[in-house]
Structure formats: C-alpha cells, structure tokens
Short mmCIF file of C-alpha atoms and ligand atoms in Angstrom, two decimals:
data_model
loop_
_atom_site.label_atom_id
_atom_site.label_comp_id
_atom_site.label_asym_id
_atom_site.label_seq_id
_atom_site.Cartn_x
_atom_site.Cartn_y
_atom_site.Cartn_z
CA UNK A 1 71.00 6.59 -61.70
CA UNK A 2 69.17 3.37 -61.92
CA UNK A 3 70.21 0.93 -63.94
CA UNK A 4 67.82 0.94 -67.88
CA UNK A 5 68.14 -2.02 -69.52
CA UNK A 6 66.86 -5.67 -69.22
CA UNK A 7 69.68 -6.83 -71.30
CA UNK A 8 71.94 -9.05 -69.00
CA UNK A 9 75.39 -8.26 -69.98
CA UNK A 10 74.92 -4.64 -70.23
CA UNK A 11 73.64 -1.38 -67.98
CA UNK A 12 72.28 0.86 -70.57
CA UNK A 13 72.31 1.36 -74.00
CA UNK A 14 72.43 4.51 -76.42
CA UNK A 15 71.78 4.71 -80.33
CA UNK A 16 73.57 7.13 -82.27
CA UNK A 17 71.26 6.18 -85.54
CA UNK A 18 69.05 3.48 -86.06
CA UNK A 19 68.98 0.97 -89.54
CA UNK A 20 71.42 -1.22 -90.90
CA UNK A 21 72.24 -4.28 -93.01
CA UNK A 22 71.53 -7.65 -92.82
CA UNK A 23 75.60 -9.26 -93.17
CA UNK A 24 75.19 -12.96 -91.66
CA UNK A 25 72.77 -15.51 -90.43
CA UNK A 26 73.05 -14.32 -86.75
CA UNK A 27 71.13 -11.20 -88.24
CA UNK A 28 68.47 -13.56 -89.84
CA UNK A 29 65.92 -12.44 -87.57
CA UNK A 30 67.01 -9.01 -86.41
CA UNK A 31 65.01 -7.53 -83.65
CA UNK A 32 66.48 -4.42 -84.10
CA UNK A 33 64.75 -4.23 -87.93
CA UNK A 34 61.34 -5.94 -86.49
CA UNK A 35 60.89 -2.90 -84.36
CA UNK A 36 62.18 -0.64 -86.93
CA UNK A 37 59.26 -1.70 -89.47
CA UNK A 38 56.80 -1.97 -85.59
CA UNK A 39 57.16 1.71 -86.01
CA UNK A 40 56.89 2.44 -89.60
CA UNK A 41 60.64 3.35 -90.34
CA UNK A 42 62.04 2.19 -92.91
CA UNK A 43 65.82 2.00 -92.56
CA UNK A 44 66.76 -1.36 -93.09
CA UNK A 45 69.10 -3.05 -96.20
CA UNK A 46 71.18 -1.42 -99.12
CA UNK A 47 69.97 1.78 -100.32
CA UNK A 48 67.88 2.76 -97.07
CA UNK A 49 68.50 5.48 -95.45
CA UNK A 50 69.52 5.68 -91.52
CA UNK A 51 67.32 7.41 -89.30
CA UNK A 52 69.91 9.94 -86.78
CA UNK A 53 68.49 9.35 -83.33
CA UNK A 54 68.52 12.85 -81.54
CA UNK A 55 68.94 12.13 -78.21
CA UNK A 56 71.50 9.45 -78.13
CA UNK A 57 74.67 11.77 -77.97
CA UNK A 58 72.86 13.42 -74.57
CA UNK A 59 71.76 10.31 -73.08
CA UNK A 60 75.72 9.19 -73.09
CA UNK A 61 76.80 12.67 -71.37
CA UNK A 62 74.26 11.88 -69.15
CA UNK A 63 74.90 8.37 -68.19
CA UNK A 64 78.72 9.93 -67.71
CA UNK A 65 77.90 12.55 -65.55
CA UNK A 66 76.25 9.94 -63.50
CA UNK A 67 78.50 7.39 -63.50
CA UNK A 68 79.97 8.03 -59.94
CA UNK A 69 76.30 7.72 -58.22
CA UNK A 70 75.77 4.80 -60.34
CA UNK A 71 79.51 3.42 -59.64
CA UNK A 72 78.68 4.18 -55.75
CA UNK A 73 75.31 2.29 -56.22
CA UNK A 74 76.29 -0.67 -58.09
CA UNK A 75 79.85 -1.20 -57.35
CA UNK A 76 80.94 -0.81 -61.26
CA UNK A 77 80.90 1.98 -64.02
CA UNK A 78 78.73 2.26 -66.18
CA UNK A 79 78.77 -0.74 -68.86
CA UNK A 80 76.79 1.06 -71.94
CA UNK A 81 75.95 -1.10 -75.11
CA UNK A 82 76.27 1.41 -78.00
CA UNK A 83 74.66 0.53 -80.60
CA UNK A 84 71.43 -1.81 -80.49
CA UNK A 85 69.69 -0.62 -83.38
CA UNK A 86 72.21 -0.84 -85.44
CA UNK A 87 76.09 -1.27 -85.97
CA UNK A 88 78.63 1.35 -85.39
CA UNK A 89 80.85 0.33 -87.86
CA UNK A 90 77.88 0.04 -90.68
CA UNK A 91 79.22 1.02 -94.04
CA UNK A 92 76.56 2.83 -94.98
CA UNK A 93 75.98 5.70 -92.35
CA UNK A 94 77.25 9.03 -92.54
CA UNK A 95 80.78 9.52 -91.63
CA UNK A 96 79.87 12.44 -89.54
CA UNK A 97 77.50 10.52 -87.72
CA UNK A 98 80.42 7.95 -86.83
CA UNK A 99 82.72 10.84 -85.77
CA UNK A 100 80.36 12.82 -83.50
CA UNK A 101 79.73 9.15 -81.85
CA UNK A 102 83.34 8.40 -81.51
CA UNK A 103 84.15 11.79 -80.11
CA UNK A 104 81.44 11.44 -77.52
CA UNK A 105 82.50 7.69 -76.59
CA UNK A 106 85.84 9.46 -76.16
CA UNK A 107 84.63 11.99 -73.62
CA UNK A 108 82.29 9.78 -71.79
CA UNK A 109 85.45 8.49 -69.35
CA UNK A 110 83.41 7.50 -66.85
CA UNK A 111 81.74 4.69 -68.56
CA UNK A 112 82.52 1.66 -70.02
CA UNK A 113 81.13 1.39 -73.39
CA UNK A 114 80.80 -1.47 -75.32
CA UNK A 115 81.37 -1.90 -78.95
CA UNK A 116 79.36 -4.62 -80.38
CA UNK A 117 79.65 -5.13 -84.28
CA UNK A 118 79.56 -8.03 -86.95
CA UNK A 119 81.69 -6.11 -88.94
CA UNK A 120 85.20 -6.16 -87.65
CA UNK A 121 87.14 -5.68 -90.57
CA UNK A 122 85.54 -2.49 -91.02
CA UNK A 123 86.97 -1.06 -87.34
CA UNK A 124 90.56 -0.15 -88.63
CA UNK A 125 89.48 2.00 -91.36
CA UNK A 126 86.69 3.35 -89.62
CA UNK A 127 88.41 4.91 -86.46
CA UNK A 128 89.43 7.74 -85.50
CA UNK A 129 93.14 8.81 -86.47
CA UNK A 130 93.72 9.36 -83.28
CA UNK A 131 91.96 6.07 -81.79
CA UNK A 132 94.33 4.03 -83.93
CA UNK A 133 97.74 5.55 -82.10
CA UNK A 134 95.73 5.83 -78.63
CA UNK A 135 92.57 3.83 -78.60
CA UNK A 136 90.57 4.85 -75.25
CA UNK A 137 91.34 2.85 -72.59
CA UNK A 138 87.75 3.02 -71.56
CA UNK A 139 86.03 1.29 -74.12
CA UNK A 140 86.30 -2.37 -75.35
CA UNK A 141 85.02 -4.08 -78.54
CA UNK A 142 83.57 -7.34 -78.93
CA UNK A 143 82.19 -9.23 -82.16
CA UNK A 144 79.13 -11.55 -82.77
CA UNK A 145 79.95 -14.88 -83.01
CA UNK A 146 77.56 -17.49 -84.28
CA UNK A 147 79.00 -20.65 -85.80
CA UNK A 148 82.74 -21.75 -86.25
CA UNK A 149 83.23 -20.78 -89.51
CA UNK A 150 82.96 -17.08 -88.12
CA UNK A 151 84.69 -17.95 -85.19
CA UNK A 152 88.01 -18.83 -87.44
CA UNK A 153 87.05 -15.85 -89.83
CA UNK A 154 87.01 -12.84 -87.43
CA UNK A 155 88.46 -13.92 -84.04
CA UNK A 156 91.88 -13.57 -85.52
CA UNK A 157 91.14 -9.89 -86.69
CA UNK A 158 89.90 -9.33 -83.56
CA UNK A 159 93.08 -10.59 -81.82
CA UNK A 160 95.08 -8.68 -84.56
CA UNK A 161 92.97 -5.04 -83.51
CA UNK A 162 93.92 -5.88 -79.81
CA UNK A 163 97.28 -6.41 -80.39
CA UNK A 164 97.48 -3.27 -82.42
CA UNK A 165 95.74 -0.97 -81.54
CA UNK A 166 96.42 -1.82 -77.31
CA UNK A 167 92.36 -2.42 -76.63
CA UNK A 168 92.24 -2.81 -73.18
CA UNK A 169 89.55 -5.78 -73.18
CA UNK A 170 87.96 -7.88 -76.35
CA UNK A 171 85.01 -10.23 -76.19
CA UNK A 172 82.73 -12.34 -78.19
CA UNK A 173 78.72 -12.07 -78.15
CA UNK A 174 77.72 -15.71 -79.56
CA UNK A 175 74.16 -15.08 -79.74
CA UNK A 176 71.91 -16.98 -81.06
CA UNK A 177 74.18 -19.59 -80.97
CA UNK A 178 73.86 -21.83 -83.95
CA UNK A 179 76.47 -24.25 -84.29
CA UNK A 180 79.12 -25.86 -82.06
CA UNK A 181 81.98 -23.75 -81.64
CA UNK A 182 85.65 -24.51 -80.39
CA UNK A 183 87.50 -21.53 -79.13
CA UNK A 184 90.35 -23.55 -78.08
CA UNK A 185 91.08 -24.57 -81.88
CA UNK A 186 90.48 -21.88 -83.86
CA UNK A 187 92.14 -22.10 -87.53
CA UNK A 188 94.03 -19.34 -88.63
CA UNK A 189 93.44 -17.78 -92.07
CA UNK A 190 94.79 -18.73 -95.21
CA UNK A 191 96.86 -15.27 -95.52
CA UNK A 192 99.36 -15.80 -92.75
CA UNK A 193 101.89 -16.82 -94.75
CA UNK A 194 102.80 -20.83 -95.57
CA UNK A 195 104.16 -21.29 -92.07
CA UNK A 196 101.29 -20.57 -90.27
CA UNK A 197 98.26 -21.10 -92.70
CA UNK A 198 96.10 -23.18 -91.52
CA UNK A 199 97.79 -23.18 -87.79
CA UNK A 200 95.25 -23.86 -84.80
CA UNK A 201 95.34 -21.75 -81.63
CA UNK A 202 93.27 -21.35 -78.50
CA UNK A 203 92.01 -17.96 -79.02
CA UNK A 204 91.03 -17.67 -75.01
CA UNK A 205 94.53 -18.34 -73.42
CA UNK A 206 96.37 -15.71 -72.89
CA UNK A 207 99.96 -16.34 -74.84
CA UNK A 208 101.96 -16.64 -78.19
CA UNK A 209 99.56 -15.42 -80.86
CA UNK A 210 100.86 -14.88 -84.53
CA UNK A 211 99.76 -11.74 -86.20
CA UNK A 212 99.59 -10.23 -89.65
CA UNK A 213 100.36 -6.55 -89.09
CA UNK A 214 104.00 -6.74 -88.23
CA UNK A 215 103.83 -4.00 -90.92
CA UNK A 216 100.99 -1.57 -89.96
CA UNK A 217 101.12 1.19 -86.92
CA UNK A 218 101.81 -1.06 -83.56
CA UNK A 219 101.66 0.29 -80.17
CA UNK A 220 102.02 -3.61 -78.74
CA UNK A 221 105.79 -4.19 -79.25
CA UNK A 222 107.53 -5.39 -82.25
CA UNK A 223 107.47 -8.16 -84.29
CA UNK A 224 105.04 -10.73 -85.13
CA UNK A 225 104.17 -12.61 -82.09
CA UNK A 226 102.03 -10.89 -79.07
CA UNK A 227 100.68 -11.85 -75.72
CA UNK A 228 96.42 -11.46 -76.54
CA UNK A 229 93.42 -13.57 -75.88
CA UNK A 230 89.66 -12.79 -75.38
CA UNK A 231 88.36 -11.59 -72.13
CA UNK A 232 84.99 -12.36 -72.22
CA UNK A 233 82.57 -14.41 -73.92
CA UNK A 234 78.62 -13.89 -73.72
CA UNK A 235 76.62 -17.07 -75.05
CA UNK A 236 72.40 -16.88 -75.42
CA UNK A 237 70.07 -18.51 -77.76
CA UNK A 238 67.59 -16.96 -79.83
CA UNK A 239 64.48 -15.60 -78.87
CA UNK A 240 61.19 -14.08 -81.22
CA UNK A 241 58.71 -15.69 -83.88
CA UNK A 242 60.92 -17.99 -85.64
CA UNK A 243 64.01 -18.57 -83.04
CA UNK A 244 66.23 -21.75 -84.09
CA UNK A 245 67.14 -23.46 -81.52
CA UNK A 246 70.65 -23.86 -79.57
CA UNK A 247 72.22 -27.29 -78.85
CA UNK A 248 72.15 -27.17 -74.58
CA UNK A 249 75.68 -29.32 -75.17
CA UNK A 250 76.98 -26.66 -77.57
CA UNK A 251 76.55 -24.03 -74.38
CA UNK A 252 78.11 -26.10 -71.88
CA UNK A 253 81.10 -26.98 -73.97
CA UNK A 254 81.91 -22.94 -74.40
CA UNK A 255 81.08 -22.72 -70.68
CA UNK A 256 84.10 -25.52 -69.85
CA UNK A 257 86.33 -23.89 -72.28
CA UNK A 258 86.22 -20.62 -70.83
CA UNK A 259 86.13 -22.35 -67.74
CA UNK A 260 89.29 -24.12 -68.20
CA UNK A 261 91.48 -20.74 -69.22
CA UNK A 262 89.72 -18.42 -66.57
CA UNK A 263 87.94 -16.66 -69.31
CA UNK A 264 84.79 -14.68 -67.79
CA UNK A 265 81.58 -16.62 -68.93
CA UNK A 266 77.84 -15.04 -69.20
CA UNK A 267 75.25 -17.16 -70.19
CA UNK A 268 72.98 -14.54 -71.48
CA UNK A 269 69.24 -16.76 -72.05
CA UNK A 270 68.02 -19.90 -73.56
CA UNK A 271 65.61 -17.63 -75.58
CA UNK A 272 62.61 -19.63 -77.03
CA UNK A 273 64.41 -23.00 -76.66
CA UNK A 274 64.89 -24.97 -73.41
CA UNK A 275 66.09 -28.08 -72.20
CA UNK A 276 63.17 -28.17 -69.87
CA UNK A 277 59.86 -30.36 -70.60
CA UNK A 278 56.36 -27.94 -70.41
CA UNK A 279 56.03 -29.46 -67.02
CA UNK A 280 59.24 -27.93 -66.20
CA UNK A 281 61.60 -30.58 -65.92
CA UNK A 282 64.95 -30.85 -66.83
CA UNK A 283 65.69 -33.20 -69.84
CA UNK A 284 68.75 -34.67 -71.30
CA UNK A 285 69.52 -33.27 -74.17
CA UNK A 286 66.04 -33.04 -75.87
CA UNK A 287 64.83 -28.81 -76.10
CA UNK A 288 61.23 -27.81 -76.13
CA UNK A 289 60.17 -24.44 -77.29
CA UNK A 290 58.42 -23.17 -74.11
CA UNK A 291 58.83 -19.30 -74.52
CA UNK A 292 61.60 -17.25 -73.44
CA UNK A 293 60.20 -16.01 -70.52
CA UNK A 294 59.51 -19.97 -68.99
CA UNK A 295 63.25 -21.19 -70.40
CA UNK A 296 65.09 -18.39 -68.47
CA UNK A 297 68.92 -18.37 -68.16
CA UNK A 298 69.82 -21.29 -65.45
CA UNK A 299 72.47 -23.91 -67.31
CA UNK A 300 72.90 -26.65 -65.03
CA UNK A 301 70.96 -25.12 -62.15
CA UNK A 302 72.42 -21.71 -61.64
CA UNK A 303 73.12 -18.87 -63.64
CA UNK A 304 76.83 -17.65 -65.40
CA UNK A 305 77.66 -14.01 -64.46
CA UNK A 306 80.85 -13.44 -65.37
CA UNK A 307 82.05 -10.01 -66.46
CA UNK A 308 85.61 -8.66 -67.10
CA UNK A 309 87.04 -7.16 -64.20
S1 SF4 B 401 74.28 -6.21 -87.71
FE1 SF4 B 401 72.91 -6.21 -85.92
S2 SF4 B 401 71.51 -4.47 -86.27
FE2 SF4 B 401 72.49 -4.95 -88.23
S3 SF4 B 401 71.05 -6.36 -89.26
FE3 SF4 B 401 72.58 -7.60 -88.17
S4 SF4 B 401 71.62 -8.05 -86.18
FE4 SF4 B 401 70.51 -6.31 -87.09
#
C-alpha cells in the first residue's frame, strides 16, 4: 500500500465526518471549509449540520490490514491524520459518530494515528471511559499552535492529558505560524494555585512539570509533579488566497529550540510566503509572496524531517 497523501508529516488521512467550527485565528482561512462550500456542502459554523463520511471507518480497517506491507515498504507504520475535514473533538457532532471513530482508532493497532485538534480541553470529556484508564498506546494527540498566547493557554493541558492519561507521544502542529513563539518559556495558567501562577517552564524538556489534576484519575504516579514534555513539533506557514505571512526568524528560532532539547523538528512549507526574491534568491529577512509551489520547504538550505521515533 502506497503511501496517499501529499501532506508532509503524515501517510494518509481518513474523515469520519466532514464540517466544523471556526474556534481561533489559525482557522481564519480553513481549507477544509473552502472545499466544503467547492462542493456545495454546507456544514460549516454553529447550527450546521455535519455531513457523516461513509467510507472513512473502511478506509482505516483498510490502511490496518495493510500496515505490515506498508511497514515492510516504508520502514514505519502507518502514520494516519484523522481528521482533516474537521475536528474529532468538535462539540457539535454526534456522539455516536465520535464513538464508532474511537472504537475503530482502537482496533486499527497497526497504525499510528494522529489526533490533531484545536480543541484540547474538550479531549477529557470526550473519550472513551475506557481510553481515560488505558488510552491506546498506538495513537498520539497533538494540538494547533499558532501564536504564544495559545501556546501558554493549551500546552499545559496538553502536558496535563499526557501525564494523565499515559499518551505515549504529544506534539504541536504550529501552522500557519503567526506570531513568535517561545516553547522554552511557556507561562503557566493563572489556576495553578499562588505558588505556581504565573511560573515559566520549557514545555520541550523532558523533566519536573507541575500539574493540576493531582485530584482526577492518574495512571502517571502520584502527586503533583511528572516527568512530560512534547515530542514533536511541526512548523509551516500558510498557504491559499489570502495566506499571512510567517516571520522566516520566527521558524528558525522554534527550529533551535527544539534543536537544543532533542525535540523532533518538521518544517512542514513556507506556504505562499518565502524568503526567496522572484528570481529565486535567498534574502535576509525580507518574504515575497511567490506561490507555494516556488517557496517550497528548504529553511536554511535543506529540509527538517524529523518524526518521533
Ligand atoms: S478546527 Fe480545523 S477544520 Fe475546524 S474550522 Fe478550524 S481549521 Fe477548519
């Protein structure tokens, strides 16, 4: 089984449903609801209804049952972005919907999906019972990540879910990057109690991390304090009609960070932005919108591949 998708980070991807909600400015220009209206549907933003996509529970029994060709082929399982047209952990799909998902994920051992949502403090409520006392060791979760003010806001829920719930890897998607963002000092909530409100931690080295849920269900250990960072971080700017542009500095300074704690680095794409002139050549600092295809995904003459092992 070949690999079917152009997206870098990824090897396939399957939709459960498609339609969702616009929650933050990294959905400001949402491919997923540009093809949704491409193709007349009309599933996007409160009230609309989400379209059940028929296929997508097969397609992820099939990618399974050919994981060990594809494993054989390509020297790693299956990585499977689930979803791409919309958000798993959407408040406003069915429940079922979610379940029959979840239960598939759960059979589907032989790949390694990936969770991708911007709404992570929807996941604890929204798993399965049995997820939250054994979450699948087979698939991780990651978060989009656009500026630092969501950076401080849901990297520490993240952490928290790891911690908890025993997730065996956690990562960031910060695409389209629109601000400068440092992992290495993230703020910590304003709810962790007057010792540690306002405390700064790196969020990508691996050590003491403070968490909130020293009451809740813990498979981790006990007390307060846990041994979690993020294994992987994806960076890209944005691509389409009206893509904003991403700061080339604001790229390479996650790329040293993660760098610097042996966190596994992909740079995804410039997308529409580049620091390259029309002619092609590298500038300093100054980006020119020359179209995705022409800006490409070299940062400082080679490309960033890094995956978790
Ligand atoms: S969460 Fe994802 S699918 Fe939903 S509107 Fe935002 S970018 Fe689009």
């Amino acid at each position: 089984m070949t690999q079917q998708t152009k997206i870098e980070w990824t090897d396939f991807t399957v939709n459960f449903w498609e339609g969702c909600q616009k929650v933050g400015p990294g959905c400001d220009h949402c491919y997923a609801e540009a093809r949704n209206q491409r193709f007349h549907g009309d599933n996007w933003g409160p009230g609309k209804p989400r379209r059940y996509v028929k296929g997508g529970i097969a397609k992820l029994h099939k990618i399974n049952r050919g994981a060990e060709k594809f494993h054989e082929e390509n020297g790693h399982w299956p990585r499977v972005f689930c979803s791409s047209l919309s958000d798993i952990f959407d408040n406003a799909v069915d429940k079922a919907w979610r379940l029959e998902a979840f239960s598939a994920l759960e059979q589907a051992t032989d790949t390694r999906p990936q969770l991708l949502t911007k709404r992570v403090g929807n996941v604890f409520q929204m798993i399965p019972q049995s997820w939250a006392m054994h979450w699948p060791r087979h698939i991780g979760l990651m978060i989009t990540v656009v500026n630092q003010a969501e950076a401080d806001r849901d990297i520490p829920k993240l952490l928290d879910l790891k911690a908890k719930l025993g997730i065996s890897w956690v990562g960031l998607s910060m695409e389209p990057l629109l601000g400068p963002v440092r992992l290495d000092r993230i703020v910590s909530p304003k709810n962790w109690g007057e010792n540690y409100d306002g405390w700064t931690f790196d969020c990508l080295t691996t050590g003491d991390y403070y968490t909130l849920f020293g009451e809740g269900p813990s498979l981790s250990g006990d007390g307060p304090w846990r041994d979690v960072a993020i294994d992987w971080v994806i960076v890209g700017g944005e691509s389409g009609h009206h893509a904003r542009p991403t700061h080339p500095d604001w790229i390479r300074s996650l790329r040293d960070q993660c760098e610097a704690s042996g966190t596994p680095f992909l740079f995804k794409q410039w997308g529409e932005f580049a620091p390259f002139d029309p002619a092609g050549n590298e500038t300093d600092r100054a980006v020119f919108k020359i179209g995705k295809k022409a800006a490409g995904r070299l940062l400082d003459g080679r490309t960033w591949d890094g995956v978790p092992t």
